[in-house]
Amino acid sequence: MNNEEIAQKMDQIKENPELGIKHVEGVDPNGEALSRDEMEAMLAMQRGKAKIPTNIFTQEIELPSQGYFGGPSKVSIRRMTMREEEILYLSDSNPNYLDDLALSCIVSPSNISLDVLHPNDLLYILFAIRNISFDSTYKQNSICPTCKQAHIETIDITSLPISFLDKKKVDEMRNVKLPVSGDTITINILTEGQLLKLEEDIQREIRVNKITNLEQAKLYGLQMRHEALISKLNGKTFDSLTEKREYINSMLLKDYNKITSVSNKIKNSFGLDRSFDVKCPHCGNPYESEAVMVPEFFRPSDED
């Protein structure tokens, strides 16, 4: 279904609300089941008709990935409105609601996709949205690892350091020389969109192959994640998925641990650093804590 066809269906829904109910349920008037993409596209168009004040405050921020994945190096975000409240309200039924919230608050570029945003970008965008929508500070509970006493920490978002992706460094790190086999593996760095698609593919393959045993399903998913992590062998793409699968299955664990170690180093080399030093008010012990998105992150109480 292309955009023109979706627009026509939306016009039909506007003229006849009963059709809208059928569309939301995933069935069109002709009895044809709508795909997830079609449903999301229609709902996106529907949401897009909600008016956002033209004078709403916006801010341009620099993305940690610096456009490494084909997207922009900067985006403009706006303050949250009641549109985002609807996203939060339906969060229990939408595991990807934070992605939706971030995309909803990006005003430029207007057509940005999760396929060009790294999870580190999304995390930074969410903290930036919280900062301009409410305040730079918020509170979270913490437990001292020494005395085990709970206390309240105050987080200042603007004090959290951010690192930007070094393209030359990352390009070099992606080519990993394995310590045992001596092979050079080029690893993939998956964007948020690619990660979501991978999880969808895993669930689809589990259904297609009728894998009902929970442990077998988990192992099948693990295998697909291993395959997604590796791009090339000695500078060449694999001739087939079977060839890649056979190579991975015969790999020594020391070699694979090297791959995952480098992958984690790349991920940790850019983005928002949420760690900060805390001194326990009960025992005086210093320790490192981490800023997290607590329940009141986007719904701060009057006391915050």
Short mmCIF file of N, CA and C in Angstrom, two decimals, residues 9-30 42 46:
data_model
loop_
_atom_site.label_atom_id
_atom_site.label_comp_id
_atom_site.label_asym_id
_atom_site.label_seq_id
_atom_site.Cartn_x
_atom_site.Cartn_y
_atom_site.Cartn_z
N LYS A 9 -7.57 5.99 1.84
CA LYS A 9 -8.26 5.27 2.92
C LYS A 9 -8.57 6.21 4.09
N MET A 10 -7.63 7.12 4.38
CA MET A 10 -7.86 8.05 5.47
C MET A 10 -9.02 8.99 5.15
N ASP A 11 -9.14 9.41 3.91
CA ASP A 11 -10.27 10.25 3.51
C ASP A 11 -11.59 9.49 3.65
N GLN A 12 -11.55 8.19 3.30
CA GLN A 12 -12.75 7.37 3.46
C GLN A 12 -13.15 7.25 4.92
N ILE A 13 -12.14 7.11 5.78
CA ILE A 13 -12.41 6.99 7.22
C ILE A 13 -13.02 8.29 7.74
N LYS A 14 -12.51 9.43 7.24
CA LYS A 14 -13.02 10.72 7.69
C LYS A 14 -14.50 10.87 7.35
N GLU A 15 -14.89 10.38 6.15
CA GLU A 15 -16.27 10.47 5.72
C GLU A 15 -17.15 9.44 6.41
N ASN A 16 -16.57 8.29 6.74
CA ASN A 16 -17.33 7.22 7.38
C ASN A 16 -16.55 6.68 8.57
N PRO A 17 -16.79 7.17 9.80
CA PRO A 17 -16.03 6.76 10.98
C PRO A 17 -16.06 5.26 11.24
N GLU A 18 -17.13 4.59 10.80
CA GLU A 18 -17.22 3.15 11.03
C GLU A 18 -16.07 2.41 10.38
N LEU A 19 -15.63 2.92 9.24
CA LEU A 19 -14.49 2.29 8.57
C LEU A 19 -13.23 2.44 9.40
N GLY A 20 -13.13 3.54 10.14
CA GLY A 20 -11.95 3.78 10.96
C GLY A 20 -11.81 2.73 12.03
N ILE A 21 -12.93 2.30 12.60
CA ILE A 21 -12.89 1.26 13.62
C ILE A 21 -12.34 -0.03 13.04
N LYS A 22 -12.80 -0.34 11.84
CA LYS A 22 -12.31 -1.56 11.19
C LYS A 22 -10.82 -1.47 10.91
N HIS A 23 -10.35 -0.30 10.50
CA HIS A 23 -8.93 -0.14 10.19
C HIS A 23 -8.10 -0.28 11.44
N VAL A 24 -8.55 0.34 12.53
CA VAL A 24 -7.79 0.23 13.77
C VAL A 24 -7.69 -1.22 14.22
N GLU A 25 -8.72 -1.98 13.97
CA GLU A 25 -8.70 -3.39 14.33
C GLU A 25 -7.84 -4.22 13.38
N GLY A 26 -7.37 -3.63 12.32
CA GLY A 26 -6.47 -4.33 11.41
C GLY A 26 -7.18 -5.01 10.25
N VAL A 27 -8.41 -4.63 9.97
CA VAL A 27 -9.15 -5.22 8.84
C VAL A 27 -9.77 -4.09 8.04
N ASP A 28 -9.60 -4.12 6.73
CA ASP A 28 -10.19 -3.06 5.93
C ASP A 28 -11.61 -3.46 5.51
N PRO A 29 -12.38 -2.53 4.96
CA PRO A 29 -13.79 -2.81 4.64
C PRO A 29 -13.97 -3.99 3.69
N ASN A 30 -12.98 -4.30 2.89
CA ASN A 30 -13.10 -5.41 1.95
C ASN A 30 -12.69 -6.74 2.56
N MET A 42 -0.99 4.46 8.62
CA MET A 42 -2.27 5.13 8.73
C MET A 42 -2.39 5.86 10.07
N GLN A 46 -2.79 9.84 10.85
CA GLN A 46 -3.86 10.31 11.71
C GLN A 46 -3.30 11.21 12.81
#
